[in-house]
Amino acid sequence: MKKTLPLVLAFVFGVIYVIQYYVPGYASTWLANKTAEWGIVLGFFIYPLAIYSFLYYHLIKIVRKAPKWQYSIITIVAMAGMIFAGFYVNWATNAKSLGDPDYIFQRLYDYLLVPLEATMFSLLAFYIASAAARAFRARNVEATLLLITAVVIMLSRVTIGQAMLAQLPAIGDWILDWPNTAARRAILIGIGLGGAATALKILLGIERSYLGMR
Amino acid sequence: MWLKLLQDSRTIYTVILAVIIAPFMVTLKLPIPIPPPVRKVYDAVELARQKKQPIIISFDFDPSVAGECKPMAVAMVRHAFATKTPVIGLTFLITGANLAQSILDQAAKEFNERPGGKDSIVYGRDYVWLGWKPQYVQIIIAMGHDIKGIFKTDAEGKSLDEMPIFKGVKNFDDIGLTTTIAGSAIPEDWIAYTMQYKARLAVGTTAVSATQYFPYMQADQIKGVIPGATGAAAYERLLVDNEYWPTFGDAGAMANTQSASHIVIILFIITGNIIYFIRKSQKQ
């Protein structure tokens, strides 16, 4: 039962979506919509589970005084703080609704989360520059071709490229439209075939690794 | 010693930092090219205006990629508001919800504060914010049948049935254009799951992800692509050229920085290769 029921559920709900795709009548559409609504409801159950795993992981780390356990305290406090602020729209401010700049949750989001995430992503500029300087070498013909193409694309995508050579954007567009698209299309066809085969294997219960089974 | 210094991380980081900051302090007006994929998105919004249909903007990005994605979202919302094309906003990324709502509210405020623009943009008539929902694949499929059936209310819990923006809107057939702006793979799912409804779809994404959507554009599965900050700058130029908005936004300001940083990275590549060949000849 423990093994069979999940497989039956995967088959039944998978088939519902296959039917609504190929036979989009009233009944199949109604069923697909109801399944979607159930999907949303079930989706919310992921969050208590996620919070439980999160707290379990960090509390164990704190109790055992594992390396860098102090960061776990900060993580738990940050999460608890955001949840608390999220529930109290009018707490310590005159905020009327979600999205109000006076809302304490919005302030934490604007002045903490936004700059923190932006900073982490901005570091990429430095790493890319460093990697380009150290690793991008014309070691052979293929690497040289890649290098020249990369330089042309980099120049064609920015304003100074057009100022240097008016035809550069058109050359860049040609590279993106033809060689790039041909390569991408080949990859996409491969992904599509692989996805369809995996979906079929899941529906038929052949692929069970998503359930932790072999 | 000089060769070592040129390859040192500290040198590279210092030069990059200087090159990113310096262009913001000088005024250098270089022409901003308009790539055909961006023009196609712009034209698709214009077509929605002509058909008097609302557009959907799915703000599927979070603060980490806001530098590239926010300017294009702002430009599209301004375009829609300037042409009185209603905007239905939603997100499938929970950390992007507040960002998306503030983009819509801020744009509405800007239009309403313009001389003679009081109440020109009204919530429920000109735009609506549906907020975030989990399980986005199911949501997209359900939207293809009945948008109000799956959303029922906006993010604040107001019934969609009472809003003029949803008058005559049932599913993607009644939507002029659906745009997903994302730094992740969410647009792939938008494309895959709206295909059966023949929804008119466009994608805004980071420059590094843009090329993966070109095959879909060539196959007419999507109407256009806005690639990164340069794409957003091109969209801003279209708004300025067509007098929908008086000035360039954040992406226009970023154009010089991008030019400078690309030039410097190319110089780094050239220098790195020169050093590589010098060392190679010394070994031989």
Coordinates of N, CA and C in Angstrom, one line a residue, chain A:
Chain A
M1 N 0.8 -1.2 0.0 CA 0.0 0.0 0.0 C 0.9 1.3 0.0
K2 N 1.9 1.2 0.8 CA 2.8 2.4 1.0 C 3.5 2.7 -0.4
K3 N 3.8 1.6 -1.1 CA 4.5 1.8 -2.4 C 3.5 2.0 -3.5
T4 N 2.4 1.3 -3.5 CA 1.4 1.3 -4.6 C 0.6 2.6 -4.7
L5 N 0.1 3.1 -3.5 CA -0.7 4.3 -3.5 C -0.1 5.5 -4.2
P6 N 1.2 5.8 -3.9 CA 1.8 7.0 -4.6 C 1.9 6.8 -6.1
L7 N 2.1 5.5 -6.5 CA 2.2 5.3 -7.9 C 0.9 5.4 -8.6
V8 N -0.2 4.9 -7.9 CA -1.5 5.1 -8.5 C -1.9 6.5 -8.6
L9 N -1.6 7.3 -7.5 CA -1.9 8.7 -7.5 C -1.2 9.5 -8.7
A10 N 0.1 9.1 -8.8 CA 0.9 9.8 -9.9 C 0.3 9.4 -11.3
F11 N -0.2 8.2 -11.4 CA -0.8 7.8 -12.7 C -2.1 8.5 -12.9
V12 N -3.0 8.5 -11.9 CA -4.3 9.1 -12.1 C -4.2 10.6 -12.4
F13 N -3.5 11.3 -11.6 CA -3.4 12.8 -11.8 C -2.6 13.2 -13.0
G14 N -1.6 12.3 -13.4 CA -0.9 12.6 -14.6 C -1.8 12.4 -15.8
V15 N -2.6 11.4 -15.8 CA -3.6 11.1 -16.9 C -4.6 12.2 -17.0
I16 N -5.0 12.8 -15.9 CA -6.0 13.9 -15.9 C -5.5 15.0 -16.8
Y17 N -4.2 15.3 -16.6 CA -3.6 16.4 -17.4 C -3.4 16.0 -18.9
V18 N -3.1 14.8 -19.1 CA -2.9 14.3 -20.5 C -4.3 14.4 -21.2
I19 N -5.4 14.0 -20.5 CA -6.7 14.0 -21.1 C -7.1 15.5 -21.4
Q20 N -6.9 16.4 -20.4 CA -7.4 17.8 -20.7 C -6.6 18.4 -21.8
Y21 N -5.3 17.9 -22.1 CA -4.5 18.5 -23.2 C -5.1 18.0 -24.5
Y22 N -5.4 16.7 -24.6 CA -5.8 16.1 -25.9 C -7.3 16.2 -26.1
V23 N -8.1 16.1 -25.0 CA -9.5 16.2 -25.1 C -10.0 17.3 -24.2
P24 N -9.9 18.6 -24.7 CA -10.2 19.7 -23.8 C -11.7 20.0 -23.7
G25 N -12.5 19.1 -23.3 CA -13.9 19.2 -23.1 C -14.3 19.8 -21.7
Y26 N -15.6 20.0 -21.5 CA -16.0 20.5 -20.2 C -15.6 19.7 -19.0
A27 N -15.8 18.4 -19.1 CA -15.5 17.5 -18.0 C -14.0 17.4 -17.7
S28 N -13.2 17.3 -18.7 CA -11.7 17.2 -18.5 C -11.2 18.5 -18.0
T29 N -11.7 19.6 -18.5 CA -11.3 20.9 -18.0 C -11.7 21.1 -16.5
W30 N -12.9 20.7 -16.2 CA -13.4 20.9 -14.8 C -12.5 20.1 -13.9
L31 N -12.1 18.9 -14.3 CA -11.3 18.0 -13.5 C -9.9 18.6 -13.3
A32 N -9.4 19.1 -14.5 CA -8.0 19.7 -14.4 C -8.0 20.9 -13.5
N33 N -9.1 21.7 -13.5 CA -9.1 22.9 -12.7 C -9.2 22.5 -11.2
K34 N -10.0 21.5 -10.9 CA -10.1 21.0 -9.5 C -8.8 20.5 -9.1
T35 N -8.1 19.7 -9.9 CA -6.8 19.2 -9.6 C -5.8 20.3 -9.3
A36 N -5.9 21.4 -10.1 CA -5.0 22.6 -9.9 C -5.3 23.2 -8.5
E37 N -6.6 23.3 -8.2 CA -7.0 23.9 -6.9 C -6.4 23.0 -5.7
W38 N -6.5 21.7 -5.9 CA -6.0 20.8 -4.9 C -4.5 20.9 -4.8
G39 N -3.9 21.1 -6.0 CA -2.4 21.3 -6.1 C -1.9 22.5 -5.3
I40 N -2.7 23.6 -5.4 CA -2.4 24.8 -4.6 C -2.5 24.5 -3.1
V41 N -3.6 23.9 -2.7 CA -3.8 23.6 -1.3 C -2.7 22.7 -0.8
L42 N -2.4 21.7 -1.6 CA -1.3 20.8 -1.1 C 0.1 21.5 -1.1
G43 N 0.2 22.5 -2.0 CA 1.5 23.3 -2.1 C 1.8 24.0 -0.8
F44 N 0.7 24.4 -0.1 CA 0.9 25.1 1.2 C 1.4 24.2 2.3
F45 N 1.1 22.9 2.2 CA 1.6 22.0 3.2 C 3.1 21.8 3.1
I46 N 3.7 22.2 2.0 CA 5.2 22.2 1.9 C 5.8 23.1 2.9
Y47 N 5.2 24.2 3.2 CA 5.8 25.3 4.0 C 6.0 24.9 5.5
P48 N 4.9 24.3 6.1 CA 5.2 23.9 7.5 C 6.3 22.8 7.5
L49 N 6.3 21.9 6.5 CA 7.4 20.9 6.4 C 8.7 21.5 6.3
A50 N 8.8 22.5 5.4 CA 10.1 23.2 5.2 C 10.5 24.0 6.4
I51 N 9.6 24.6 7.1 CA 10.0 25.3 8.4 C 10.5 24.3 9.4
Y52 N 9.8 23.2 9.5 CA 10.2 22.1 10.4 C 11.6 21.7 10.1
S53 N 11.9 21.3 8.9 CA 13.3 20.9 8.5 C 14.3 21.9 8.8
F54 N 13.9 23.2 8.5 CA 14.8 24.3 8.6 C 15.2 24.5 10.1
L55 N 14.1 24.5 11.0 CA 14.4 24.6 12.4 C 15.1 23.5 13.0
Y56 N 14.8 22.3 12.6 CA 15.4 21.0 13.0 C 16.9 21.1 12.8
Y57 N 17.3 21.4 11.5 CA 18.7 21.5 11.1 C 19.5 22.5 11.9
H58 N 18.9 23.7 12.0 CA 19.6 24.8 12.7 C 19.7 24.6 14.2
L59 N 18.6 24.1 14.8 CA 18.6 23.9 16.3 C 19.5 22.8 16.7
I60 N 19.6 21.8 15.9 CA 20.6 20.7 16.2 C 22.0 21.3 16.1
K61 N 22.2 22.1 15.1 CA 23.6 22.7 15.0 C 23.9 23.6 16.2
I62 N 22.9 24.3 16.7 CA 23.1 25.2 17.9 C 23.4 24.3 19.1
V63 N 22.5 23.3 19.3 CA 22.7 22.5 20.5 C 24.0 21.8 20.5
R64 N 24.5 21.3 19.4 CA 25.7 20.5 19.3 C 26.9 21.5 19.2
K65 N 26.7 22.8 19.1 CA 27.8 23.7 18.9 C 28.7 23.4 17.7
A66 N 28.0 23.0 16.6 CA 28.7 22.7 15.4 C 29.5 23.9 14.9
P67 N 30.5 23.7 14.0 CA 31.2 24.9 13.5 C 30.2 25.9 12.9
K68 N 30.5 27.2 13.2 CA 29.7 28.3 12.8 C 28.2 28.3 13.2
W69 N 28.0 27.7 14.4 CA 26.6 27.6 14.9 C 26.0 28.9 15.2
Q70 N 26.8 29.9 15.4 CA 26.3 31.3 15.7 C 25.4 31.8 14.6
Y71 N 25.8 31.4 13.3 CA 25.0 31.9 12.2 C 23.6 31.3 12.1
S72 N 23.5 30.1 12.7 CA 22.2 29.5 12.8 C 21.2 30.3 13.7
I73 N 21.8 30.9 14.7 CA 20.9 31.8 15.6 C 20.4 32.9 14.8
I74 N 21.3 33.6 14.0 CA 21.0 34.7 13.2 C 19.9 34.3 12.2
T75 N 20.1 33.1 11.6 CA 19.1 32.6 10.5 C 17.8 32.5 11.1
I76 N 17.7 31.8 12.3 CA 16.4 31.6 13.0 C 15.7 32.9 13.4
V77 N 16.5 33.8 13.9 CA 16.0 35.1 14.3 C 15.5 35.9 13.1
A78 N 16.2 35.8 12.0 CA 15.8 36.5 10.8 C 14.5 35.9 10.3
M79 N 14.3 34.6 10.3 CA 13.1 34.0 9.8 C 11.9 34.4 10.7
A80 N 12.2 34.2 12.0 CA 11.1 34.5 13.0 C 10.7 36.0 12.9
G81 N 11.7 36.9 12.7 CA 11.4 38.3 12.6 C 10.5 38.6 11.4
M82 N 10.9 38.0 10.2 CA 10.1 38.3 9.0 C 8.6 37.7 9.1
I83 N 8.5 36.6 9.8 CA 7.2 36.0 9.9 C 6.3 36.9 10.9
F84 N 7.0 37.3 12.0 CA 6.3 38.2 12.9 C 5.9 39.5 12.2
A85 N 6.8 40.1 11.5 CA 6.5 41.4 10.8 C 5.4 41.2 9.8
G86 N 5.4 40.0 9.1 CA 4.4 39.8 8.1 C 3.0 39.7 8.6
F87 N 2.9 39.2 9.9 CA 1.5 39.0 10.4 C 1.0 40.3 11.0
Y88 N 1.9 41.2 11.4 CA 1.4 42.5 12.0 C 1.5 43.7 11.1
V89 N 0.5 43.8 10.2 CA 0.5 44.9 9.2 C 0.6 46.2 9.9
N90 N -0.1 46.4 10.9 CA -0.1 47.8 11.5 C 0.9 47.9 12.7
W91 N 1.7 47.0 12.9 CA 2.6 47.0 14.0 C 3.6 48.1 13.9
A92 N 3.6 49.0 14.9 CA 4.6 50.1 15.0 C 4.6 51.1 13.9
T93 N 3.6 51.0 13.0 CA 3.6 51.9 11.8 C 2.1 52.3 11.5
N94 N 1.9 53.2 10.6 CA 0.6 53.5 10.2 C 0.2 52.8 8.9
A95 N 0.8 51.7 8.6 CA 0.6 51.0 7.3 C -0.8 50.5 7.2
K96 N -1.4 50.6 6.1 CA -2.8 50.2 5.9 C -2.9 48.8 5.2
S97 N -2.0 48.5 4.4 CA -2.1 47.2 3.6 C -0.7 46.7 3.3
L98 N -0.7 45.5 2.7 CA 0.5 44.9 2.2 C 1.1 45.8 1.1
G99 N 2.4 45.9 0.9 CA 3.0 46.8 -0.1 C 3.1 48.2 0.3
D100 N 2.5 48.6 1.4 CA 2.6 50.0 2.0 C 4.1 50.2 2.4
P101 N 4.8 51.3 2.0 CA 6.2 51.4 2.3 C 6.4 51.6 3.9
D102 N 5.3 51.9 4.6 CA 5.4 52.0 6.1 C 5.3 50.7 6.8
Y103 N 4.8 49.7 6.0 CA 4.6 48.4 6.6 C 6.0 47.8 7.0
I104 N 6.2 47.4 8.2 CA 7.5 46.9 8.7 C 8.1 45.8 7.9
F105 N 7.2 44.9 7.4 CA 7.7 43.8 6.5 C 8.2 44.4 5.2
Q106 N 7.5 45.4 4.7 CA 8.0 46.0 3.4 C 9.4 46.7 3.7
R107 N 9.5 47.3 4.8 CA 10.8 48.0 5.1 C 11.9 47.0 5.2
L108 N 11.7 45.8 5.9 CA 12.7 44.8 6.0 C 13.0 44.3 4.7
Y109 N 12.0 44.1 3.8 CA 12.2 43.6 2.5 C 13.1 44.6 1.7
D110 N 12.6 45.9 1.7 CA 13.3 46.9 0.9 C 14.7 47.2 1.3
Y111 N 14.9 47.3 2.6 CA 16.2 47.7 3.1 C 17.2 46.6 3.6
L112 N 16.7 45.4 3.6 CA 17.6 44.3 4.0 C 17.6 43.2 2.9
L113 N 16.5 42.6 2.6 CA 16.5 41.6 1.6 C 17.0 42.0 0.2
V114 N 16.4 43.1 -0.3 CA 16.8 43.6 -1.6 C 18.3 43.9 -1.7
P115 N 18.9 44.7 -0.9 CA 20.3 45.0 -1.0 C 21.2 43.7 -0.8
L116 N 20.8 42.9 0.1 CA 21.6 41.7 0.4 C 21.6 40.7 -0.8
E117 N 20.4 40.5 -1.4 CA 20.4 39.6 -2.6 C 21.1 40.3 -3.8
A118 N 20.9 41.6 -4.0 CA 21.6 42.3 -5.1 C 23.1 42.2 -4.9
T119 N 23.5 42.4 -3.7 CA 25.0 42.4 -3.4 C 25.6 41.0 -3.8
M120 N 24.9 39.9 -3.3 CA 25.4 38.6 -3.7 C 25.5 38.4 -5.2
F121 N 24.5 38.8 -5.9 CA 24.5 38.6 -7.3 C 25.5 39.5 -8.0
S122 N 25.7 40.7 -7.5 CA 26.6 41.7 -8.1 C 28.1 41.2 -8.0
L123 N 28.4 40.3 -7.1 CA 29.7 39.8 -7.0 C 30.1 39.0 -8.2
L124 N 29.1 38.5 -8.9 CA 29.3 37.8 -10.2 C 30.2 38.6 -11.2
A125 N 30.0 39.9 -11.2 CA 30.7 40.8 -12.1 C 32.2 40.6 -11.9
F126 N 32.6 40.6 -10.6 CA 34.0 40.5 -10.3 C 34.5 39.1 -10.6
Y127 N 33.7 38.0 -10.3 CA 34.2 36.7 -10.6 C 34.3 36.4 -12.1
I128 N 33.3 37.0 -12.9 CA 33.4 36.8 -14.3 C 34.6 37.4 -14.9
A129 N 34.9 38.7 -14.4 CA 36.1 39.4 -14.9 C 37.3 38.6 -14.6
S130 N 37.4 38.1 -13.4 CA 38.6 37.4 -12.9 C 38.7 36.1 -13.7
A131 N 37.6 35.4 -13.9 CA 37.7 34.1 -14.7 C 38.1 34.4 -16.1
A132 N 37.5 35.5 -16.7 CA 37.8 35.8 -18.1 C 39.3 36.1 -18.3
A133 N 39.9 36.8 -17.3 CA 41.3 37.2 -17.4 C 42.2 36.0 -17.2
R134 N 41.8 35.0 -16.4 CA 42.7 33.9 -16.0 C 42.5 32.6 -16.9
A135 N 41.2 32.4 -17.4 CA 40.9 31.1 -18.0 C 40.6 31.2 -19.5
F136 N 40.2 32.3 -20.0 CA 39.8 32.4 -21.4 C 41.0 32.5 -22.3
R137 N 41.5 31.3 -22.7 CA 42.8 31.3 -23.5 C 42.6 30.7 -24.9
A138 N 43.3 31.3 -25.9 CA 43.2 30.7 -27.2 C 44.2 29.6 -27.4
R139 N 43.9 28.5 -26.7 CA 44.8 27.3 -26.7 C 44.7 26.5 -28.0
N140 N 43.6 26.5 -28.6 CA 43.5 25.8 -29.9 C 42.5 26.5 -30.8
V141 N 42.2 25.9 -32.0 CA 41.3 26.5 -32.9 C 39.9 26.8 -32.4
E142 N 39.4 25.7 -31.7 CA 38.0 25.8 -31.2 C 37.9 26.9 -30.1
A143 N 38.9 26.9 -29.2 CA 38.9 27.9 -28.1 C 39.0 29.3 -28.7
T144 N 39.8 29.5 -29.8 CA 40.0 30.8 -30.5 C 38.7 31.2 -31.1
L145 N 38.0 30.3 -31.7 CA 36.7 30.6 -32.4 C 35.7 31.1 -31.3
L146 N 35.7 30.4 -30.2 CA 34.8 30.7 -29.1 C 35.1 32.1 -28.5
L147 N 36.4 32.3 -28.4 CA 36.9 33.6 -27.9 C 36.5 34.8 -28.8
I148 N 36.7 34.6 -30.1 CA 36.3 35.7 -31.0 C 34.8 35.9 -31.0
T149 N 34.1 34.8 -31.0 CA 32.6 35.0 -31.0 C 32.1 35.7 -29.7
A150 N 32.8 35.3 -28.6 CA 32.4 35.9 -27.3 C 32.7 37.5 -27.3
V151 N 33.8 37.8 -27.9 CA 34.2 39.2 -28.0 C 33.2 40.0 -28.9
V152 N 32.9 39.4 -30.0 CA 31.9 40.0 -30.9 C 30.5 40.2 -30.3
I153 N 30.1 39.2 -29.6 CA 28.8 39.2 -28.9 C 28.8 40.3 -27.8
M154 N 29.9 40.3 -27.0 CA 30.0 41.3 -25.9 C 29.9 42.7 -26.4
L155 N 30.6 42.9 -27.5 CA 30.6 44.3 -28.1 C 29.3 44.6 -28.8
S156 N 28.7 43.6 -29.4 CA 27.5 43.9 -30.2 C 26.3 44.2 -29.3
R157 N 26.3 43.7 -28.0 CA 25.2 43.9 -27.1 C 25.2 45.2 -26.3
V158 N 26.3 46.0 -26.4 CA 26.4 47.2 -25.7 C 26.5 48.4 -26.6
T159 N 26.1 49.6 -26.1 CA 26.0 50.8 -26.9 C 27.3 51.2 -27.6
I160 N 28.4 50.9 -26.9 CA 29.7 51.3 -27.5 C 30.1 50.5 -28.7
G161 N 29.5 49.3 -28.8 CA 29.8 48.4 -29.9 C 29.2 49.1 -31.2
Q162 N 28.0 49.6 -31.1 CA 27.4 50.3 -32.3 C 28.2 51.5 -32.7
A163 N 28.7 52.2 -31.6 CA 29.5 53.4 -31.9 C 30.8 53.1 -32.6
M164 N 31.4 51.9 -32.2 CA 32.6 51.5 -32.9 C 32.4 51.1 -34.3
L165 N 31.4 50.2 -34.5 CA 31.1 49.7 -35.8 C 29.6 49.5 -36.0
A166 N 29.0 50.3 -36.9 CA 27.6 50.3 -37.0 C 27.0 48.9 -37.3
Q167 N 27.8 48.0 -38.0 CA 27.3 46.7 -38.4 C 27.3 45.7 -37.2
L168 N 28.0 46.0 -36.1 CA 28.2 45.1 -35.0 C 26.9 44.5 -34.4
P169 N 25.9 45.3 -34.2 CA 24.7 44.7 -33.6 C 24.1 43.7 -34.6
A170 N 24.1 44.0 -35.9 CA 23.6 43.1 -36.9 C 24.4 41.8 -36.9
I171 N 25.7 41.9 -36.8 CA 26.6 40.7 -36.8 C 26.2 39.8 -35.5
G172 N 26.1 40.5 -34.4 CA 25.7 39.9 -33.1 C 24.3 39.2 -33.3
D173 N 23.4 39.9 -33.9 CA 22.0 39.3 -34.1 C 22.1 38.0 -35.0
W174 N 23.0 38.1 -36.0 CA 23.1 36.9 -36.9 C 23.7 35.7 -36.1
I175 N 24.7 36.0 -35.3 CA 25.3 34.9 -34.5 C 24.2 34.3 -33.6
L176 N 23.4 35.1 -32.9 CA 22.4 34.6 -32.0 C 21.3 33.9 -32.8
D177 N 20.9 34.5 -33.9 CA 19.7 33.9 -34.7 C 20.1 32.6 -35.3
W178 N 21.3 32.4 -35.8 CA 21.6 31.2 -36.6 C 22.5 30.2 -35.9
P179 N 23.8 30.4 -35.7 CA 24.5 29.3 -35.0 C 24.0 29.0 -33.6
N180 N 23.7 30.1 -32.8 CA 23.3 29.9 -31.4 C 21.9 29.2 -31.4
T181 N 21.0 29.6 -32.3 CA 19.7 29.0 -32.2 C 19.7 27.6 -32.7
A182 N 20.6 27.3 -33.7 CA 20.7 25.9 -34.1 C 21.2 25.0 -33.0
A183 N 22.2 25.5 -32.3 CA 22.7 24.7 -31.2 C 21.7 24.5 -30.1
R184 N 21.0 25.6 -29.7 CA 20.0 25.6 -28.7 C 18.8 24.7 -29.1
R185 N 18.5 24.7 -30.3 CA 17.3 23.9 -30.8 C 17.7 22.4 -30.6
A186 N 18.9 22.0 -31.0 CA 19.4 20.6 -30.8 C 19.3 20.2 -29.4
I187 N 19.7 21.1 -28.5 CA 19.7 20.8 -27.0 C 18.2 20.7 -26.6
L188 N 17.4 21.6 -27.0 CA 15.9 21.6 -26.6 C 15.2 20.3 -27.1
I189 N 15.6 19.9 -28.3 CA 15.0 18.6 -28.8 C 15.4 17.5 -27.9
G190 N 16.6 17.4 -27.6 CA 17.1 16.4 -26.7 C 16.4 16.4 -25.3
I191 N 16.3 17.6 -24.8 CA 15.6 17.8 -23.5 C 14.1 17.3 -23.6
G192 N 13.5 17.7 -24.7 CA 12.1 17.4 -24.9 C 11.9 15.9 -25.0
L193 N 12.7 15.2 -25.7 CA 12.6 13.8 -25.9 C 12.9 13.1 -24.5
G194 N 13.9 13.6 -23.8 CA 14.2 13.0 -22.5 C 13.1 13.3 -21.5
G195 N 12.5 14.5 -21.5 CA 11.4 14.8 -20.6 C 10.2 14.0 -20.9
A196 N 9.8 13.8 -22.2 CA 8.7 13.0 -22.6 C 8.9 11.5 -22.1
A197 N 10.1 11.0 -22.3 CA 10.4 9.6 -21.9 C 10.3 9.5 -20.4
T198 N 10.8 10.4 -19.6 CA 10.8 10.4 -18.2 C 9.4 10.5 -17.7
A199 N 8.6 11.4 -18.3 CA 7.2 11.6 -17.9 C 6.4 10.3 -18.1
L200 N 6.6 9.6 -19.2 CA 6.0 8.3 -19.5 C 6.4 7.3 -18.5
K201 N 7.7 7.3 -18.1 CA 8.2 6.3 -17.2 C 7.6 6.5 -15.8
I202 N 7.4 7.8 -15.4 CA 6.8 8.1 -14.1 C 5.3 7.7 -14.1
L203 N 4.6 8.0 -15.2 CA 3.2 7.7 -15.3 C 3.0 6.2 -15.2
L204 N 3.8 5.4 -15.8 CA 3.7 4.0 -15.8 C 4.3 3.3 -14.6
G205 N 4.9 4.1 -13.7 CA 5.5 3.5 -12.5 C 6.8 2.9 -12.7
I206 N 7.5 3.1 -13.9 CA 8.8 2.5 -14.1 C 9.9 3.3 -13.4
E207 N 9.7 4.6 -13.5 CA 10.7 5.5 -12.8 C 10.1 5.8 -11.4
R208 N 10.8 5.3 -10.3 CA 10.3 5.5 -9.0 C 11.3 6.2 -8.1
S209 N 12.4 6.7 -8.6 CA 13.4 7.3 -7.8 C 12.9 8.6 -7.1
Y210 N 11.8 9.3 -7.6 CA 11.3 10.4 -7.0 C 10.5 10.1 -5.7
L211 N 10.3 8.8 -5.5 CA 9.6 8.4 -4.2 C 10.6 7.8 -3.3
G212 N 11.9 7.8 -3.7 CA 13.0 7.3 -2.8 C 13.0 5.8 -3.0
M213 N 12.4 5.2 -4.1 CA 12.4 3.8 -4.4 C 13.3 3.5 -5.6
R214 N 13.7 2.3 -5.7 CA 14.5 1.9 -6.9 C 13.6 1.1 -7.9

